[in-house]
Amino acid sequence: MTTATQAPEATVPAPSAPPATTAPAPARRPGPPPRPRPLAVLVATATSTAALLLLVALGTVLHHPLLIPPLAASMALVAASPDLPLSQPRSVVGGQLLSALAGFAVLAVAGPGLWSAAVAGGLALGAMMLARAPHSPAAATAVIVALGSPPFWTFTGLLLASCLLLVAVGLLAARATRRTYPVYWI
């Protein structure tokens, strides 16, 4: 007698369909920044002009007008893009001072000249990166030091006063436009 016992069927889940994949959204190319409000343009222009005129007066009195190009670029960042890391007080003041020190270090080792200026600009970038105080206009300050061989204390004092003036103007502009500046101090 044969009894056939059937084994219960093992429950094996049916193979599932692969998960539906959605195609990634096409990458959006960044466009230009949004058009600024007219008041923001007016305040940025007026405060930048006023700050730069004050810097020209200070530089003329102290016989150091060469600081105007890098500080004009610094002021443009502070006034037009106060949210950027490059525009924060840590970067404006720290980046400018570190760059000047890099310029004076190269000047002490190699003397003034175009080659020294190139090295000073590069070393300034490295110093700013290490200090987490990036400020691209400050590289020009290192170049000015290596080319012009200014007196250390006079130049550094003027640079510090100028940077503090730019930050103060940035604070005033932020109040007038109801923007946040600085995003961080240190």
Coordinates of N, CA and C in Angstrom, one line a residue, residues 1-135:
M1 N 0.8 -1.1 0.0 CA 0.0 0.0 0.0 C 0.9 1.2 0.0
T2 N 0.6 1.9 -0.8 CA 1.4 3.1 -0.9 C 0.5 4.3 -0.5
T3 N 1.1 5.0 0.4 CA 0.4 6.2 0.8 C 1.3 7.4 0.4
A4 N 0.7 8.1 -0.3 CA 1.5 9.3 -0.7 C 1.1 10.4 0.2
T5 N 2.1 10.9 0.9 CA 1.9 12.1 1.7 C 2.5 13.3 0.9
Q6 N 1.7 14.2 0.8 CA 2.3 15.3 0.2 C 2.8 16.3 1.2
A7 N 4.0 16.8 0.9 CA 4.6 17.7 1.7 C 3.9 19.1 1.5
P8 N 3.7 19.8 2.6 CA 3.1 21.1 2.3 C 4.0 22.0 1.5
E9 N 3.4 22.7 0.6 CA 4.2 23.5 -0.3 C 4.9 24.6 0.5
A10 N 6.1 24.8 0.2 CA 6.9 25.9 0.9 C 6.4 27.2 0.3
T11 N 6.2 28.2 1.2 CA 5.8 29.5 0.7 C 7.0 30.3 0.3
V12 N 7.1 30.4 -0.9 CA 8.2 31.2 -1.5 C 7.6 32.5 -2.1
P13 N 8.1 33.6 -1.6 CA 7.5 34.8 -2.2 C 7.8 34.9 -3.7
A14 N 6.9 35.4 -4.3 CA 7.1 35.6 -5.8 C 8.1 36.7 -6.0
P15 N 8.9 36.5 -7.0 CA 10.0 37.5 -7.2 C 9.3 38.9 -7.4
S16 N 9.8 39.9 -6.7 CA 9.2 41.2 -6.8 C 9.8 41.9 -8.0
A17 N 9.0 42.8 -8.5 CA 9.5 43.6 -9.6 C 10.5 44.6 -9.1
P18 N 11.5 44.9 -9.9 CA 12.5 45.8 -9.4 C 11.8 47.1 -9.1
P19 N 12.4 47.8 -8.0 CA 11.7 49.1 -7.7 C 11.7 50.1 -8.9
A20 N 10.7 50.7 -8.9 CA 10.6 51.7 -10.0 C 11.6 52.8 -9.8
T21 N 12.4 53.1 -10.8 CA 13.3 54.2 -10.6 C 12.9 55.4 -11.4
T22 N 13.0 56.5 -10.7 CA 12.6 57.7 -11.4 C 13.9 58.3 -11.9
A23 N 13.7 58.8 -13.0 CA 14.9 59.4 -13.6 C 15.2 60.7 -12.8
P24 N 16.5 60.9 -12.6 CA 16.8 62.1 -11.8 C 16.4 63.4 -12.6
A25 N 16.0 64.3 -11.9 CA 15.6 65.6 -12.5 C 16.8 66.2 -13.3
P26 N 16.6 66.7 -14.4 CA 17.7 67.3 -15.1 C 18.4 68.4 -14.3
A27 N 19.7 68.4 -14.3 CA 20.4 69.4 -13.5 C 20.0 70.8 -14.0
R28 N 19.7 71.6 -13.0 CA 19.4 73.0 -13.4 C 20.7 73.8 -13.4
R29 N 20.9 74.5 -14.4 CA 22.1 75.4 -14.5 C 21.8 76.6 -13.6
P30 N 22.8 76.9 -12.8 CA 22.6 78.2 -12.1 C 22.5 79.4 -13.0
G31 N 21.6 80.2 -12.6 CA 21.5 81.5 -13.4 C 22.0 82.6 -12.6
P32 N 21.9 83.8 -13.1 CA 22.3 85.0 -12.4 C 21.5 85.1 -11.1
P33 N 22.1 85.9 -10.2 CA 21.4 86.1 -9.0 C 20.1 86.9 -9.2
P34 N 19.1 86.8 -8.3 CA 17.9 87.6 -8.6 C 18.2 89.1 -8.6
R35 N 17.3 89.8 -9.3 CA 17.5 91.2 -9.4 C 17.3 91.8 -8.0
P36 N 18.3 92.7 -7.6 CA 18.2 93.3 -6.3 C 17.1 94.3 -6.2
R37 N 16.6 94.6 -5.0 CA 15.6 95.6 -4.8 C 16.3 97.0 -5.1
P38 N 15.6 97.9 -5.6 CA 16.2 99.3 -5.9 C 16.8 99.9 -4.6
L39 N 16.2 99.7 -3.5 CA 16.7 100.3 -2.2 C 18.1 99.7 -1.9
A40 N 18.2 98.4 -2.1 CA 19.4 97.7 -1.9 C 20.5 98.2 -2.8
V41 N 20.2 98.4 -4.0 CA 21.2 99.0 -5.0 C 21.6 100.4 -4.5
L42 N 20.7 101.2 -4.2 CA 21.0 102.6 -3.8 C 21.8 102.6 -2.6
V43 N 21.5 101.8 -1.6 CA 22.2 101.8 -0.3 C 23.6 101.2 -0.5
A44 N 23.8 100.1 -1.3 CA 25.1 99.6 -1.5 C 26.0 100.5 -2.3
T45 N 25.4 101.2 -3.3 CA 26.2 102.2 -4.0 C 26.6 103.4 -3.2
A46 N 25.7 103.9 -2.4 CA 26.0 105.1 -1.6 C 27.0 104.8 -0.5
T47 N 26.7 103.7 0.2 CA 27.6 103.3 1.3 C 29.0 103.0 0.8
S48 N 29.1 102.3 -0.3 CA 30.4 101.9 -0.9 C 31.2 103.1 -1.3
T49 N 30.5 104.1 -2.0 CA 31.1 105.3 -2.4 C 31.6 106.1 -1.2
A50 N 30.8 106.2 -0.2 CA 31.1 107.0 1.0 C 32.3 106.3 1.7
A51 N 32.3 105.0 1.8 CA 33.4 104.3 2.5 C 34.7 104.5 1.7
L52 N 34.6 104.4 0.4 CA 35.8 104.5 -0.4 C 36.4 105.9 -0.4
L53 N 35.5 106.9 -0.4 CA 36.0 108.3 -0.3 C 36.7 108.5 1.0
L54 N 36.1 107.9 2.1 CA 36.8 108.0 3.4 C 38.2 107.4 3.4
L55 N 38.3 106.2 2.7 CA 39.5 105.5 2.6 C 40.5 106.3 1.8
V56 N 40.1 107.0 0.7 CA 41.0 107.8 -0.1 C 41.5 108.9 0.8
A57 N 40.6 109.6 1.5 CA 41.1 110.6 2.4 C 42.1 110.1 3.4
L58 N 41.8 109.0 4.0 CA 42.7 108.5 5.0 C 44.1 108.1 4.4
G59 N 44.0 107.4 3.2 CA 45.2 107.0 2.5 C 46.0 108.2 2.0
T60 N 45.3 109.3 1.6 CA 46.0 110.4 1.2 C 46.8 111.1 2.3
V61 N 46.1 111.2 3.5 CA 46.7 111.8 4.6 C 47.9 111.0 5.1
L62 N 47.8 109.7 5.0 CA 48.9 108.9 5.5 C 49.8 108.4 4.4
H63 N 49.6 108.9 3.2 CA 50.5 108.7 2.0 C 50.5 107.2 1.6
H64 N 49.3 106.5 1.7 CA 49.2 105.1 1.2 C 47.9 104.9 0.4
P65 N 47.8 105.6 -0.7 CA 46.6 105.4 -1.6 C 46.5 104.1 -2.3
L66 N 47.6 103.3 -2.3 CA 47.6 102.0 -3.0 C 46.7 101.0 -2.4
L67 N 46.2 101.2 -1.2 CA 45.3 100.3 -0.5 C 43.9 100.3 -1.2
I68 N 43.6 101.4 -1.9 CA 42.3 101.5 -2.5 C 41.8 100.3 -3.4
P69 N 42.6 99.8 -4.3 CA 42.1 98.7 -5.1 C 41.6 97.5 -4.4
P70 N 42.4 96.9 -3.5 CA 41.9 95.7 -2.8 C 40.8 96.1 -1.9
L71 N 40.8 97.2 -1.3 CA 39.7 97.6 -0.3 C 38.4 97.9 -1.1
A72 N 38.5 98.4 -2.3 CA 37.3 98.7 -3.1 C 36.7 97.3 -3.4
A73 N 37.5 96.3 -3.8 CA 36.9 95.0 -4.0 C 36.3 94.4 -2.7
S74 N 37.0 94.6 -1.6 CA 36.4 94.2 -0.3 C 35.1 94.8 -0.1
M75 N 35.0 96.1 -0.3 CA 33.7 96.9 0.0 C 32.6 96.4 -1.0
A76 N 33.0 96.1 -2.2 CA 32.0 95.5 -3.1 C 31.4 94.2 -2.6
L77 N 32.2 93.4 -2.1 CA 31.7 92.1 -1.5 C 30.8 92.4 -0.3
V78 N 31.3 93.2 0.6 CA 30.5 93.5 1.8 C 29.1 94.2 1.5
A79 N 29.1 95.1 0.5 CA 27.9 95.8 0.2 C 27.0 95.0 -0.7
A80 N 27.5 94.3 -1.6 CA 26.6 93.6 -2.6 C 26.3 92.2 -2.2
S81 N 27.2 91.5 -1.5 CA 27.0 90.1 -1.1 C 27.3 89.9 0.3
P82 N 26.5 90.5 1.2 CA 26.8 90.4 2.6 C 26.7 89.0 3.2
D83 N 26.0 88.1 2.5 CA 25.9 86.7 3.0 C 27.0 85.8 2.7
L84 N 27.9 86.2 1.8 CA 29.0 85.3 1.4 C 30.0 85.2 2.5
P85 N 30.7 84.0 2.7 CA 31.8 83.9 3.6 C 32.9 84.9 3.4
L86 N 33.1 85.2 2.1 CA 34.2 86.2 1.8 C 33.9 87.6 2.3
S87 N 32.6 87.9 2.7 CA 32.2 89.2 3.1 C 32.2 89.3 4.6
Q88 N 32.3 88.3 5.3 CA 32.2 88.3 6.8 C 33.4 89.0 7.4
P89 N 33.1 89.7 8.6 CA 34.2 90.4 9.2 C 35.5 89.6 9.5
R90 N 35.3 88.3 9.8 CA 36.5 87.4 10.0 C 37.3 87.4 8.7
S91 N 36.7 87.3 7.6 CA 37.4 87.2 6.3 C 37.9 88.5 5.9
V92 N 37.1 89.6 6.0 CA 37.6 90.9 5.6 C 38.8 91.4 6.4
V93 N 38.6 91.4 7.7 CA 39.7 91.8 8.6 C 40.9 90.8 8.6
G94 N 40.5 89.6 8.9 CA 41.5 88.5 9.1 C 42.3 88.3 7.8
G95 N 41.5 88.2 6.7 CA 42.1 87.9 5.4 C 43.1 89.0 4.9
Q96 N 42.6 90.2 5.1 CA 43.5 91.4 4.8 C 44.8 91.4 5.6
L97 N 44.6 91.2 6.9 CA 45.8 91.3 7.8 C 46.8 90.1 7.5
L98 N 46.2 88.9 7.3 CA 47.1 87.8 7.0 C 47.8 88.0 5.7
S99 N 47.1 88.5 4.7 CA 47.8 88.8 3.4 C 48.9 89.8 3.5
A100 N 48.6 90.8 4.3 CA 49.7 91.8 4.5 C 50.9 91.2 5.2
L101 N 50.6 90.3 6.2 CA 51.8 89.6 6.8 C 52.5 88.7 5.9
A102 N 51.8 88.1 5.0 CA 52.4 87.2 4.0 C 53.3 88.1 3.1
G103 N 52.8 89.2 2.7 CA 53.6 90.1 1.9 C 54.8 90.6 2.6
F104 N 54.7 91.0 3.9 CA 55.9 91.4 4.6 C 56.9 90.3 4.8
A105 N 56.4 89.1 5.0 CA 57.3 87.9 5.2 C 58.1 87.7 3.9
V106 N 57.4 87.7 2.8 CA 58.2 87.5 1.5 C 59.1 88.7 1.2
L107 N 58.7 89.9 1.6 CA 59.5 91.1 1.4 C 60.8 90.9 2.2
A108 N 60.7 90.4 3.5 CA 61.8 90.3 4.3 C 62.8 89.2 3.8
V109 N 62.3 88.2 3.1 CA 63.2 87.1 2.6 C 63.7 87.5 1.3
A110 N 62.9 88.0 0.4 CA 63.3 88.1 -1.0 C 63.4 89.5 -1.5
G111 N 63.0 90.5 -0.7 CA 63.0 91.9 -1.2 C 61.9 92.2 -2.1
P112 N 61.7 93.5 -2.5 CA 60.6 93.9 -3.3 C 60.8 93.5 -4.8
G113 N 59.7 93.3 -5.5 CA 59.7 92.9 -6.9 C 58.6 92.1 -7.4
L114 N 58.5 91.9 -8.7 CA 57.4 91.2 -9.2 C 57.3 89.7 -8.8
W115 N 58.5 89.1 -8.8 CA 58.6 87.7 -8.3 C 58.1 87.6 -6.9
S116 N 58.5 88.5 -6.1 CA 58.1 88.5 -4.7 C 56.6 88.7 -4.6
A117 N 56.1 89.6 -5.4 CA 54.7 89.8 -5.4 C 53.9 88.6 -5.7
A118 N 54.3 87.9 -6.7 CA 53.6 86.6 -7.1 C 53.6 85.6 -6.0
V119 N 54.8 85.4 -5.4 CA 54.9 84.5 -4.3 C 54.0 85.0 -3.1
A120 N 54.0 86.2 -2.8 CA 53.2 86.8 -1.7 C 51.7 86.6 -1.9
G121 N 51.3 86.8 -3.1 CA 49.9 86.5 -3.4 C 49.5 85.1 -3.2
G122 N 50.3 84.2 -3.7 CA 50.0 82.8 -3.5 C 50.1 82.3 -2.0
L123 N 51.1 82.8 -1.3 CA 51.2 82.5 0.1 C 50.0 83.1 0.9
A124 N 49.6 84.3 0.5 CA 48.4 84.9 1.2 C 47.2 84.0 1.1
L125 N 47.0 83.4 -0.1 CA 45.9 82.5 -0.3 C 45.9 81.3 0.7
G126 N 47.1 80.7 0.7 CA 47.3 79.6 1.6 C 47.1 80.0 3.1
A127 N 47.6 81.1 3.5 CA 47.4 81.5 4.9 C 45.9 81.8 5.2
M128 N 45.2 82.4 4.3 CA 43.8 82.7 4.5 C 43.0 81.4 4.6
M129 N 43.3 80.4 3.7 CA 42.6 79.1 3.8 C 42.9 78.4 5.1
L130 N 44.1 78.4 5.5 CA 44.4 77.7 6.8 C 43.7 78.4 8.0
A131 N 43.5 79.7 7.9 CA 42.9 80.4 9.0 C 41.4 80.5 8.8
R132 N 40.9 79.9 7.8 CA 39.4 79.9 7.5 C 38.9 81.3 7.4
A133 N 39.7 82.1 6.7 CA 39.3 83.5 6.5 C 39.5 83.9 5.1
P134 N 38.8 83.2 4.2 CA 39.0 83.5 2.7 C 38.5 84.9 2.3
H135 N 39.3 85.6 1.6 CA 38.9 86.9 1.2 C 39.8 87.3 -0.1

